[in-house]
Structures are given as C-alpha cells and as structure tokens.
Amino acid sequence: MQDSRTDRVVTHTSQTREASTGRGTPEMTPPSHSLDRMHSVELFAGAGGLALGCELAGFHPQAVIEWDKWACDTIRRNQADGHPLVTDWDVTEGDVRLHEWGAITTPIALATGGPPCQPFSSGGKHLAADDDRDMFPAATDVVRRLAPRAFIFENVKGLTRARFADYYEYVQLRLQFPEHRAQPDETWSHHLERLRTDLDTTGGLRYRVQAHPVNAANYGIPQQRHRVFIVGFRDDEPANWTFPAPTHTKDALLHDQWVTGVYWERHDVPPADRLGRPSESTIDRLRNADRATLGLPWRTVRDAIADLPEPTPTGHPDWLNHVLQPGARQYKGHTGSPIDAPAKTLKAGAHGVPGGENMLRRPDGSVRYFTVRESARLQTFPDDYELHGAWGEAMRQLGNAVPVELARVVAESVEYALTDSGKVIAVAQALRPVEA
C-alpha cells in the first residue's frame, strides 16, 4: 500500500513547479478523505489561512474558532459555495476563552492559531501583556485542556523585540508547562519568576517548544513577511522535528534577473522596465556562483499576478474579488511594492489599511491599490476562495492571515514528525513484553 505522505507530495508537485516558474498561484487540492487524517483545533482562525494550510497538510479541524463576524462569514460563504477545503469545518463565531472545549472527545493531534498580534505589531500600541487583546494566555489554556500532541502558533516578529524579551520567554515557558498556572491576581512577571525557579521540578503536561523567526519570502511566498512560529511537541512524543529549511533565496532571483536574464524573458519585460539592478560587485559575485546552490528564486509580485487581467471598477466575471479600488497615491514612506520584487508585508493596521504596503508600484512609477484577489495571491490563498466584505474589510482579513502555503509547509513538517512518532510508539508497544 502506498504511503499517504507520498500521495500528499504528489498532490503538491504542481506547487513546486509553480514556485520555480513563478506563474500564478499554487494549485491546492485537499488531501483524500480516505487518508488517516489527524484531528486538530484552530484558534483565532481569521479568514482561515493557517487552517487551510493545515487542512492541505492532512489535519482536519474539529473546531474552528473566530470572534470576528466578517472573517467567519468568509469561511461560511466558502462552505456554502462547496469549497472542498472548508466544506465540513465546524465554525464557531465566538471567544476562544468561552468555548466549550469539553465537547471535544476526539484526541487532538494539533492545536493551531495566530493569537491576535496587535500587542506586539509595529502598527499597534506595543502593550504586550498589558493589552487586553493578548490571547496567548487563552491559547495556553486550550493546550492545557486538550493536551494536543503538538501545537503551532504564529505571531508578528515584533514579539521577538528586545523590549518584549521577558514576555517572549514567558509565552514559551507557559506553553512548555501549560499546567503551571498563574495564581489569582499574580502578575505575569511574578509567574515568570516562579516558572524559571520551578523548571526542574514541574511535573504534569510538558512540551518541547521551539520558536523560529521566518521570512515568508524564503519559502516561496511572493511577499516579504517576517513572522515567528512557536511550535511544540508533547513530551511523550518521540518526534524528531526541525523547522523546515528555506527553499527560496534573493540571490537566486537576482541571478535570474541580472546574470542570465531568464526572469525578464519569461515575463517579456522590456529593457527600459527592468528596474532594481544591484551593485556590480553583487552581479559579479552571482556570476561566479554555482546557480544550483542558490535554490529557487524569491517569487515577485509579477510572478504572483502576471496572469490576472488588469482590474476594472466593475470587476471581472472570471475572477473572484478582482475589483479596482480607486484612490491610491504615494508620498514619503508610502510608495507601494515594486512589481519585480516580493511585495512588502500586507498589513491590516490598527487604524485602517496602510496603503503603502497594499499598493502596486509599476515600472513607470505609477501606483494603484492591489485588488483583494491580487492580495490573496500574495498570501497564497486559492483562487476559488472568496473573501467576504468590502475592500477594506477583506484587506484587513488578508493582512491578518498566515500565508496558506507557508502554513502548509510548517504543518506538513509537523504531520510527518507525528506520523513517524506514532510509528515509533506502535513498534514500542508491539515489542513490550506481555505480562503473565
């Protein structure tokens, strides 16, 4: 019988091919329901980016929790339209802290989520634990209640700032020892001191926790998006896991643009529009490099949207959410994303959508807003996945989302580790002596 993981690799062969040629968005086919799929729960689901990636990796959510009505409507609309990735998700519009977790009786392999990041975001107020939107305590409590075999939590890179160092450590220690709870009225800083003191004596549920800052562009996402993933495995899981290695590089893109020129030729870009030439010393270095060692090239905005028609105010009958949004303008610090590089980070913003990050800058210097569909491409959402709400609302959902393909890469590595871990446990149980 063929290994289910082999089936999944075959499913994503088209994604590897798309990433290397830069055309369009990855084809996303859900895993066969005949596979022995692992159960998960998704917290703070938003529009579903992380959950979609986990579904593609072979996990099926028993609960999808999100408090925002518009984001829930996005998932529900796609369910109503029969989208195969979300058809049978159990979506709850509500507060993770108030959810009835006792209703879940199935063993949970994976807990995932992107706790609201405004407390740590460069566009937020930087209040960390003093911000009542900080949902890491709620995430930790779900881990304590469900004891999943593993968890994946994603947040903004701001969480790793020096000013948040103690709280960053606190988040990881809480997840490492989820049953080590704060006392009534105890401050997080005092609880951190107790956790540090009790490291060697704390019993009960424990996790091996790793935190990894990443740039999504290094994994084939056509966007410079710096985030941190916090991944943990339950201590009784003999999982041998490391964070997936980067597959795409800036050097490979520059090589294809300025050494061989294959990038420009593939997109039929005239010489006058070939902007962003690096220094001659960089070109000389790349000319002498072994191209095979550079990996796949970073994907650019042009790679992501080249096959989409130019948007119009009335949209396009063949493309969901592809409507021109008027009003884009540029000024200092607000200049948009060059078309022949990965996009700047799409943002939601505490005070509306920051247009500088959500605008396309053409070679002639003119700008326009990305359409919702173009932004979905930059976040690697499927083309047949519709975002609900007006432009600003849909862009907010996308700005808060985890790129689907990045989520799949991380979740698939965890799935592989858990599958191998399960085989180790099964062998150990089979070899265990039978008591007389």
Short mmCIF file of C-alpha atoms in Angstrom, two decimals:
data_model
loop_
_atom_site.label_atom_id
_atom_site.label_comp_id
_atom_site.label_asym_id
_atom_site.label_seq_id
_atom_site.Cartn_x
_atom_site.Cartn_y
_atom_site.Cartn_z
CA MET A 1 0.00 0.00 0.00
CA GLN A 2 1.34 3.44 -0.91
CA ASP A 3 2.35 5.71 1.97
CA SER A 4 -0.23 8.52 2.42
CA ARG A 5 2.60 11.02 2.71
CA THR A 6 3.72 10.08 -0.80
CA ASP A 7 0.21 10.81 -2.04
CA ARG A 8 0.40 14.23 -0.42
CA VAL A 9 3.76 15.00 -2.01
CA VAL A 10 2.31 14.11 -5.41
CA THR A 11 -0.64 16.39 -4.70
CA HIS A 12 1.74 19.32 -4.26
CA THR A 13 4.03 18.65 -7.21
CA SER A 14 2.23 21.43 -9.08
CA GLN A 15 3.07 23.82 -6.25
CA THR A 16 6.77 23.16 -6.61
CA ARG A 17 6.53 23.64 -10.36
CA GLU A 18 4.55 26.88 -9.96
CA ALA A 19 7.06 28.21 -7.44
CA SER A 20 10.02 27.60 -9.69
CA THR A 21 8.41 29.19 -12.76
CA GLY A 22 6.69 31.93 -10.82
CA ARG A 23 3.40 31.60 -12.67
CA GLY A 24 0.15 32.18 -10.87
CA THR A 25 -0.86 30.80 -7.51
CA PRO A 26 -0.31 27.22 -6.31
CA GLU A 27 -2.97 24.67 -7.14
CA MET A 28 -4.46 23.49 -3.88
CA THR A 29 -6.11 20.11 -3.80
CA PRO A 30 -7.35 18.80 -0.45
CA PRO A 31 -5.95 15.50 0.79
CA SER A 32 -8.08 12.48 0.03
CA HIS A 33 -10.63 11.76 2.75
CA SER A 34 -9.50 8.14 2.54
CA LEU A 35 -6.29 9.14 4.30
CA ASP A 36 -5.93 8.51 8.00
CA ARG A 37 -6.14 12.20 8.83
CA MET A 38 -5.24 13.69 12.19
CA HIS A 39 -7.65 15.88 14.14
CA SER A 40 -6.90 19.48 15.04
CA VAL A 41 -8.41 22.63 16.51
CA GLU A 42 -7.92 26.10 15.06
CA LEU A 43 -7.96 29.15 17.35
CA PHE A 44 -8.26 32.78 16.20
CA ALA A 45 -8.89 31.45 12.70
CA GLY A 46 -9.45 34.76 10.89
CA ALA A 47 -10.15 34.18 7.21
CA GLY A 48 -8.63 30.70 7.51
CA GLY A 49 -5.06 30.98 6.17
CA LEU A 50 -3.41 28.82 8.82
CA ALA A 51 -6.31 26.37 8.94
CA LEU A 52 -6.31 25.98 5.15
CA GLY A 53 -2.60 25.18 5.19
CA CYS A 54 -3.12 22.62 7.95
CA GLU A 55 -6.00 21.06 6.01
CA LEU A 56 -3.72 20.72 3.00
CA ALA A 57 -1.09 19.12 5.24
CA GLY A 58 -3.53 16.42 6.35
CA PHE A 59 -5.10 17.78 9.55
CA HIS A 60 -8.85 18.12 9.90
CA PRO A 61 -10.22 20.67 12.41
CA GLN A 62 -12.78 19.55 14.97
CA ALA A 63 -13.35 23.19 15.87
CA VAL A 64 -12.58 26.47 14.10
CA ILE A 65 -12.99 29.44 16.44
CA GLU A 66 -13.03 33.12 15.43
CA TRP A 67 -14.73 36.09 17.09
CA ASP A 68 -14.88 38.38 14.02
CA LYS A 69 -18.14 38.17 12.09
CA TRP A 70 -16.64 39.16 8.72
CA ALA A 71 -13.91 36.53 8.91
CA CYS A 72 -16.44 33.88 9.93
CA ASP A 73 -18.66 34.97 7.04
CA THR A 74 -15.72 34.45 4.67
CA ILE A 75 -15.37 30.83 5.79
CA ARG A 76 -19.13 30.26 5.84
CA ARG A 77 -19.55 31.71 2.35
CA ASN A 78 -16.92 29.35 1.00
CA GLN A 79 -18.63 26.47 2.79
CA ALA A 80 -21.92 27.44 1.16
CA ASP A 81 -20.18 27.50 -2.21
CA GLY A 82 -18.89 23.98 -1.60
CA HIS A 83 -15.20 24.80 -1.35
CA PRO A 84 -13.58 21.38 -0.75
CA LEU A 85 -11.10 22.60 1.87
CA VAL A 86 -13.69 24.02 4.28
CA THR A 87 -16.91 22.15 3.49
CA ASP A 88 -17.19 20.27 6.78
CA TRP A 89 -15.42 22.65 9.16
CA ASP A 90 -17.26 23.26 12.44
CA VAL A 91 -17.03 27.07 12.62
CA THR A 92 -17.90 28.91 15.83
CA GLU A 93 -18.21 32.68 15.90
CA GLY A 94 -17.18 33.50 19.44
CA ASP A 95 -14.49 33.95 22.07
CA VAL A 96 -11.90 31.18 22.39
CA ARG A 97 -11.96 31.71 26.16
CA LEU A 98 -15.67 30.90 26.35
CA HIS A 99 -15.75 27.90 24.03
CA GLU A 100 -16.99 24.61 25.46
CA TRP A 101 -13.85 22.53 24.91
CA GLY A 102 -15.24 19.64 26.93
CA ALA A 103 -17.49 18.83 23.98
CA ILE A 104 -14.45 17.64 22.03
CA THR A 105 -13.91 13.97 22.85
CA THR A 106 -11.67 13.05 19.92
CA PRO A 107 -7.92 13.03 20.68
CA ILE A 108 -6.39 16.17 19.20
CA ALA A 109 -3.14 15.85 17.29
CA LEU A 110 -2.58 19.56 16.66
CA ALA A 111 -3.68 22.91 18.08
CA THR A 112 -3.00 25.91 15.85
CA GLY A 113 -3.70 29.59 15.77
CA GLY A 114 -2.49 33.13 15.36
CA PRO A 115 -3.22 34.87 18.69
CA PRO A 116 -4.14 38.50 17.96
CA CYS A 117 -0.88 40.28 17.29
CA GLN A 118 -1.76 43.95 17.94
CA PRO A 119 0.04 43.92 21.34
CA PHE A 120 3.34 43.24 19.51
CA SER A 121 2.77 44.64 16.00
CA SER A 122 4.73 47.57 14.59
CA GLY A 123 1.35 49.01 13.64
CA GLY A 124 -0.14 48.52 17.10
CA LYS A 125 0.36 50.07 20.52
CA HIS A 126 3.15 47.75 21.76
CA LEU A 127 1.49 46.96 25.10
CA ALA A 128 2.25 43.19 25.13
CA ALA A 129 0.75 41.56 28.25
CA ASP A 130 -0.82 44.88 29.27
CA ASP A 131 -3.00 44.77 26.16
CA ASP A 132 -6.34 43.02 26.71
CA ARG A 133 -6.14 41.73 23.14
CA ASP A 134 -3.19 39.49 24.06
CA MET A 135 -4.59 35.99 23.54
CA PHE A 136 -1.51 33.88 24.34
CA PRO A 137 -2.93 33.05 27.80
CA ALA A 138 -6.10 31.76 26.11
CA ALA A 139 -4.04 29.68 23.66
CA THR A 140 -2.07 28.17 26.54
CA ASP A 141 -5.27 27.31 28.36
CA VAL A 142 -6.57 25.39 25.31
CA VAL A 143 -3.30 23.44 25.19
CA ARG A 144 -3.76 22.62 28.88
CA ARG A 145 -7.34 21.47 28.36
CA LEU A 146 -6.87 19.39 25.20
CA ALA A 147 -3.25 18.22 25.58
CA PRO A 148 -2.67 18.04 21.81
CA ARG A 149 0.28 16.03 20.54
CA ALA A 150 1.68 19.23 19.03
CA PHE A 151 0.85 22.89 18.50
CA ILE A 152 1.70 25.64 16.01
CA PHE A 153 1.22 29.29 16.94
CA GLU A 154 2.17 32.19 14.67
CA ASN A 155 2.71 35.83 15.52
CA VAL A 156 4.39 39.00 14.32
CA LYS A 157 8.16 39.40 14.52
CA GLY A 158 7.59 42.24 16.99
CA LEU A 159 7.10 39.60 19.67
CA THR A 160 10.87 38.98 19.48
CA ARG A 161 11.81 42.62 20.13
CA ALA A 162 14.23 43.27 22.99
CA ARG A 163 11.60 45.22 24.92
CA PHE A 164 9.37 42.12 24.94
CA ALA A 165 12.18 39.64 25.77
CA ASP A 166 10.84 38.65 29.19
CA TYR A 167 7.31 38.24 27.90
CA TYR A 168 8.55 36.26 24.90
CA GLU A 169 10.27 33.92 27.36
CA TYR A 170 7.09 33.82 29.44
CA VAL A 171 4.96 32.79 26.45
CA GLN A 172 7.30 29.92 25.66
CA LEU A 173 7.54 28.73 29.27
CA ARG A 174 3.77 28.84 29.67
CA LEU A 175 3.44 26.66 26.59
CA GLN A 176 6.21 24.38 27.82
CA PHE A 177 4.41 23.88 31.15
CA PRO A 178 0.71 24.61 30.43
CA GLU A 179 -0.45 23.20 33.78
CA HIS A 180 1.81 25.59 35.70
CA ARG A 181 -0.87 28.25 36.08
CA ALA A 182 -0.73 31.77 37.44
CA GLN A 183 -2.15 32.27 40.92
CA PRO A 184 -5.15 34.56 41.45
CA ASP A 185 -4.08 38.21 40.94
CA GLU A 186 -0.49 37.14 40.20
CA THR A 187 1.30 39.32 37.65
CA TRP A 188 2.82 37.66 34.61
CA SER A 189 6.30 38.83 35.66
CA HIS A 190 5.97 37.13 39.05
CA HIS A 191 4.63 33.99 37.38
CA LEU A 192 7.66 34.08 35.05
CA GLU A 193 9.97 34.07 38.07
CA ARG A 194 8.16 31.05 39.50
CA LEU A 195 8.39 29.25 36.16
CA ARG A 196 12.12 29.91 35.99
CA THR A 197 12.54 28.59 39.53
CA ASP A 198 10.36 25.51 39.05
CA LEU A 199 11.79 24.35 35.70
CA ASP A 200 13.38 21.19 37.07
CA THR A 201 10.53 20.24 39.40
CA THR A 202 7.41 20.99 37.40
CA GLY A 203 5.53 17.79 36.62
CA GLY A 204 2.42 17.02 34.60
CA LEU A 205 1.85 18.00 30.99
CA ARG A 206 5.03 19.24 29.31
CA TYR A 207 6.02 20.27 25.79
CA ARG A 208 9.29 20.67 23.93
CA VAL A 209 9.00 24.17 22.47
CA GLN A 210 10.90 25.83 19.64
CA ALA A 211 10.47 29.39 18.37
CA HIS A 212 11.56 30.27 14.82
CA PRO A 213 11.58 33.73 13.18
CA VAL A 214 10.95 33.37 9.43
CA ASN A 215 10.71 35.48 6.30
CA ALA A 216 7.88 34.08 4.20
CA ALA A 217 9.72 35.04 1.00
CA ASN A 218 12.28 32.33 1.80
CA TYR A 219 9.51 29.72 1.44
CA GLY A 220 8.13 30.81 -1.93
CA ILE A 221 5.61 33.38 -0.70
CA PRO A 222 5.67 36.44 -3.01
CA GLN A 223 5.89 38.76 -0.02
CA GLN A 224 8.47 39.94 2.49
CA ARG A 225 6.60 38.84 5.61
CA HIS A 226 8.60 38.43 8.80
CA ARG A 227 6.87 36.33 11.43
CA VAL A 228 7.67 33.99 14.31
CA PHE A 229 6.36 30.42 14.65
CA ILE A 230 6.20 28.78 18.07
CA VAL A 231 5.98 25.01 17.68
CA GLY A 232 5.76 22.45 20.45
CA PHE A 233 5.57 18.66 20.77
CA ARG A 234 4.18 16.88 23.82
CA ASP A 235 6.99 15.46 25.88
CA ASP A 236 5.86 11.85 25.40
CA GLU A 237 6.07 12.20 21.59
CA PRO A 238 9.36 10.78 20.26
CA ALA A 239 9.15 13.23 17.37
CA ASN A 240 12.39 14.19 15.66
CA TRP A 241 11.47 17.59 14.24
CA THR A 242 13.31 20.61 12.91
CA PHE A 243 11.84 23.70 11.32
CA PRO A 244 11.64 23.37 7.51
CA ALA A 245 14.70 24.71 5.71
CA PRO A 246 14.24 27.73 3.42
CA THR A 247 13.78 26.86 -0.25
CA HIS A 248 13.86 30.26 -1.99
CA THR A 249 16.54 32.97 -1.98
CA LYS A 250 17.05 36.58 -3.00
CA ASP A 251 20.35 35.62 -4.66
CA ALA A 252 18.58 33.17 -6.97
CA LEU A 253 16.13 35.88 -8.03
CA LEU A 254 18.93 38.40 -8.67
CA HIS A 255 20.85 35.76 -10.61
CA ASP A 256 17.83 35.05 -12.82
CA GLN A 257 17.27 38.77 -13.35
CA TRP A 258 20.78 40.17 -13.78
CA VAL A 259 23.06 37.26 -14.74
CA THR A 260 21.00 35.06 -17.06
CA GLY A 261 18.01 37.34 -17.61
CA VAL A 262 15.60 34.40 -17.65
CA TYR A 263 13.23 36.21 -15.31
CA TRP A 264 12.77 39.17 -17.64
CA GLU A 265 12.47 36.90 -20.67
CA ARG A 266 9.82 34.75 -19.03
CA HIS A 267 7.69 37.81 -18.35
CA ASP A 268 8.52 39.64 -21.61
CA VAL A 269 9.71 42.72 -19.71
CA PRO A 270 11.32 45.32 -22.00
CA PRO A 271 14.82 46.55 -21.03
CA ALA A 272 13.56 50.01 -20.05
CA ASP A 273 11.29 48.46 -17.38
CA ARG A 274 13.97 46.28 -15.80
CA LEU A 275 14.47 48.16 -12.55
CA GLY A 276 16.25 47.36 -9.30
CA ARG A 277 19.69 46.50 -10.69
CA PRO A 278 22.05 45.65 -7.80
CA SER A 279 25.68 46.73 -7.48
CA GLU A 280 28.20 45.43 -9.99
CA SER A 281 30.04 43.66 -7.18
CA THR A 282 26.84 41.74 -6.36
CA ILE A 283 26.37 40.80 -10.01
CA ASP A 284 29.99 39.65 -10.26
CA ARG A 285 29.57 37.53 -7.12
CA LEU A 286 26.44 35.91 -8.52
CA ARG A 287 28.00 35.41 -11.94
CA ASN A 288 30.72 33.32 -10.27
CA ALA A 289 28.29 31.39 -8.09
CA ASP A 290 27.04 27.88 -8.78
CA ARG A 291 23.38 28.52 -9.67
CA ALA A 292 22.39 25.09 -8.39
CA THR A 293 23.43 26.08 -4.87
CA LEU A 294 21.23 29.18 -4.79
CA GLY A 295 17.91 27.36 -4.54
CA LEU A 296 14.65 28.60 -6.04
CA PRO A 297 14.25 32.32 -6.69
CA TRP A 298 12.18 34.56 -4.49
CA ARG A 299 8.74 34.97 -6.07
CA THR A 300 7.84 38.52 -7.05
CA VAL A 301 4.61 40.47 -7.31
CA ARG A 302 4.81 39.99 -11.08
CA ASP A 303 5.22 36.23 -10.60
CA ALA A 304 2.10 36.17 -8.46
CA ILE A 305 -0.28 38.29 -10.54
CA ALA A 306 1.02 38.25 -14.12
CA ASP A 307 -1.78 36.04 -15.41
CA LEU A 308 -4.56 38.17 -13.88
CA PRO A 309 -6.27 40.72 -16.14
CA GLU A 310 -5.87 44.42 -15.36
CA PRO A 311 -8.60 45.21 -12.81
CA THR A 312 -11.57 47.46 -13.52
CA PRO A 313 -14.07 49.16 -11.17
CA THR A 314 -16.72 46.61 -12.14
CA GLY A 315 -14.59 43.53 -11.57
CA HIS A 316 -14.11 40.55 -13.84
CA PRO A 317 -16.54 37.67 -14.43
CA ASP A 318 -13.80 35.03 -14.32
CA TRP A 319 -12.03 36.18 -11.15
CA LEU A 320 -13.36 36.50 -7.61
CA ASN A 321 -12.63 39.72 -5.68
CA HIS A 322 -10.74 41.29 -8.61
CA VAL A 323 -12.15 44.84 -8.47
CA LEU A 324 -10.13 48.05 -8.86
CA GLN A 325 -10.08 50.18 -5.71
CA PRO A 326 -9.58 53.88 -6.55
CA GLY A 327 -7.70 56.50 -4.57
CA ALA A 328 -4.14 55.16 -4.37
CA ARG A 329 -1.44 57.83 -4.04
CA GLN A 330 2.15 57.84 -2.92
CA TYR A 331 4.21 60.08 -0.71
CA LYS A 332 7.28 59.72 1.50
CA GLY A 333 7.27 56.31 3.18
CA HIS A 334 4.12 55.36 1.28
CA THR A 335 5.35 54.20 -2.11
CA GLY A 336 3.90 50.73 -2.70
CA SER A 337 5.51 47.42 -3.64
CA PRO A 338 7.78 47.23 -6.72
CA ILE A 339 6.38 44.71 -9.17
CA ASP A 340 9.66 42.84 -9.71
CA ALA A 341 10.38 42.01 -6.06
CA PRO A 342 8.40 40.27 -3.33
CA ALA A 343 5.66 42.55 -2.02
CA LYS A 344 6.03 44.49 1.18
CA THR A 345 4.19 42.93 4.10
CA LEU A 346 0.43 43.19 3.64
CA LYS A 347 -0.96 44.77 6.79
CA ALA A 348 -4.32 45.23 8.42
CA GLY A 349 -3.34 48.15 10.66
CA ALA A 350 -4.75 49.39 13.95
CA HIS A 351 -6.14 52.49 12.21
CA GLY A 352 -7.25 51.17 8.84
CA VAL A 353 -5.34 49.71 5.90
CA PRO A 354 -1.86 51.23 5.41
CA GLY A 355 -1.90 51.76 1.65
CA GLY A 356 1.88 51.93 1.21
CA GLU A 357 2.14 48.23 1.91
CA ASN A 358 -1.00 47.40 -0.06
CA MET A 359 -0.18 49.23 -3.30
CA LEU A 360 1.47 48.06 -6.51
CA ARG A 361 4.20 50.30 -7.94
CA ARG A 362 4.66 49.89 -11.69
CA PRO A 363 8.00 50.40 -13.52
CA ASP A 364 6.81 53.84 -14.70
CA GLY A 365 6.38 54.93 -11.07
CA SER A 366 2.57 54.97 -11.08
CA VAL A 367 0.70 53.19 -8.29
CA ARG A 368 -2.64 51.56 -7.64
CA TYR A 369 -4.08 49.53 -4.82
CA PHE A 370 -3.82 45.77 -5.01
CA THR A 371 -7.18 44.17 -5.57
CA VAL A 372 -8.40 41.70 -3.00
CA ARG A 373 -7.65 38.84 -5.42
CA GLU A 374 -4.11 40.09 -6.01
CA SER A 375 -3.59 40.35 -2.25
CA ALA A 376 -4.97 36.84 -1.84
CA ARG A 377 -2.39 35.72 -4.41
CA LEU A 378 0.34 37.40 -2.34
CA GLN A 379 -0.95 35.42 0.65
CA THR A 380 -1.19 32.22 -1.48
CA PHE A 381 -4.92 31.72 -0.91
CA PRO A 382 -6.64 29.55 -3.55
CA ASP A 383 -8.14 31.46 -6.47
CA ASP A 384 -11.54 29.89 -5.81
CA TYR A 385 -11.58 31.09 -2.18
CA GLU A 386 -13.71 34.23 -1.87
CA LEU A 387 -13.08 36.96 0.72
CA HIS A 388 -16.26 38.43 2.22
CA GLY A 389 -16.80 42.14 2.78
CA ALA A 390 -15.85 45.46 1.20
CA TRP A 391 -12.27 46.10 0.02
CA GLY A 392 -11.02 47.47 3.36
CA GLU A 393 -12.57 44.63 5.34
CA ALA A 394 -11.29 41.93 3.00
CA MET A 395 -7.82 43.50 3.05
CA ARG A 396 -7.89 43.52 6.84
CA GLN A 397 -8.62 39.80 6.85
CA LEU A 398 -5.78 39.15 4.42
CA GLY A 399 -3.38 41.40 6.33
CA ASN A 400 -4.01 39.36 9.47
CA ALA A 401 -3.73 35.99 7.73
CA VAL A 402 -0.96 33.40 7.65
CA PRO A 403 0.08 32.69 4.04
CA VAL A 404 -1.62 29.42 3.18
CA GLU A 405 1.41 27.86 1.53
CA LEU A 406 3.71 28.79 4.43
CA ALA A 407 1.19 27.26 6.82
CA ARG A 408 1.13 24.09 4.72
CA VAL A 409 4.93 23.80 4.73
CA VAL A 410 5.15 24.13 8.52
CA ALA A 411 2.13 21.93 9.24
CA GLU A 412 3.26 19.23 6.84
CA SER A 413 6.63 19.02 8.63
CA VAL A 414 4.76 18.55 11.91
CA GLU A 415 2.48 15.95 10.34
CA TYR A 416 5.48 13.98 9.13
CA ALA A 417 7.06 14.13 12.59
CA LEU A 418 3.86 12.98 14.29
CA THR A 419 3.37 10.18 11.77
CA ASP A 420 6.89 8.91 12.40
CA SER A 421 6.38 9.39 16.14
CA GLY A 422 3.23 7.27 16.00
CA LYS A 423 5.10 4.50 14.21
CA VAL A 424 7.81 4.54 16.90
CA ILE A 425 5.20 4.30 19.66
CA ALA A 426 3.38 1.47 17.86
CA VAL A 427 6.61 -0.51 17.46
CA ALA A 428 7.49 0.05 21.11
CA GLN A 429 4.08 -1.20 22.21
CA ALA A 430 4.33 -4.23 19.94
CA LEU A 431 7.70 -5.15 21.45
CA ARG A 432 6.56 -4.64 25.03
CA PRO A 433 6.67 -7.97 26.97
CA VAL A 434 3.29 -9.48 27.73
CA GLU A 435 2.66 -9.78 31.46
CA ALA A 436 1.87 -13.26 32.65
#
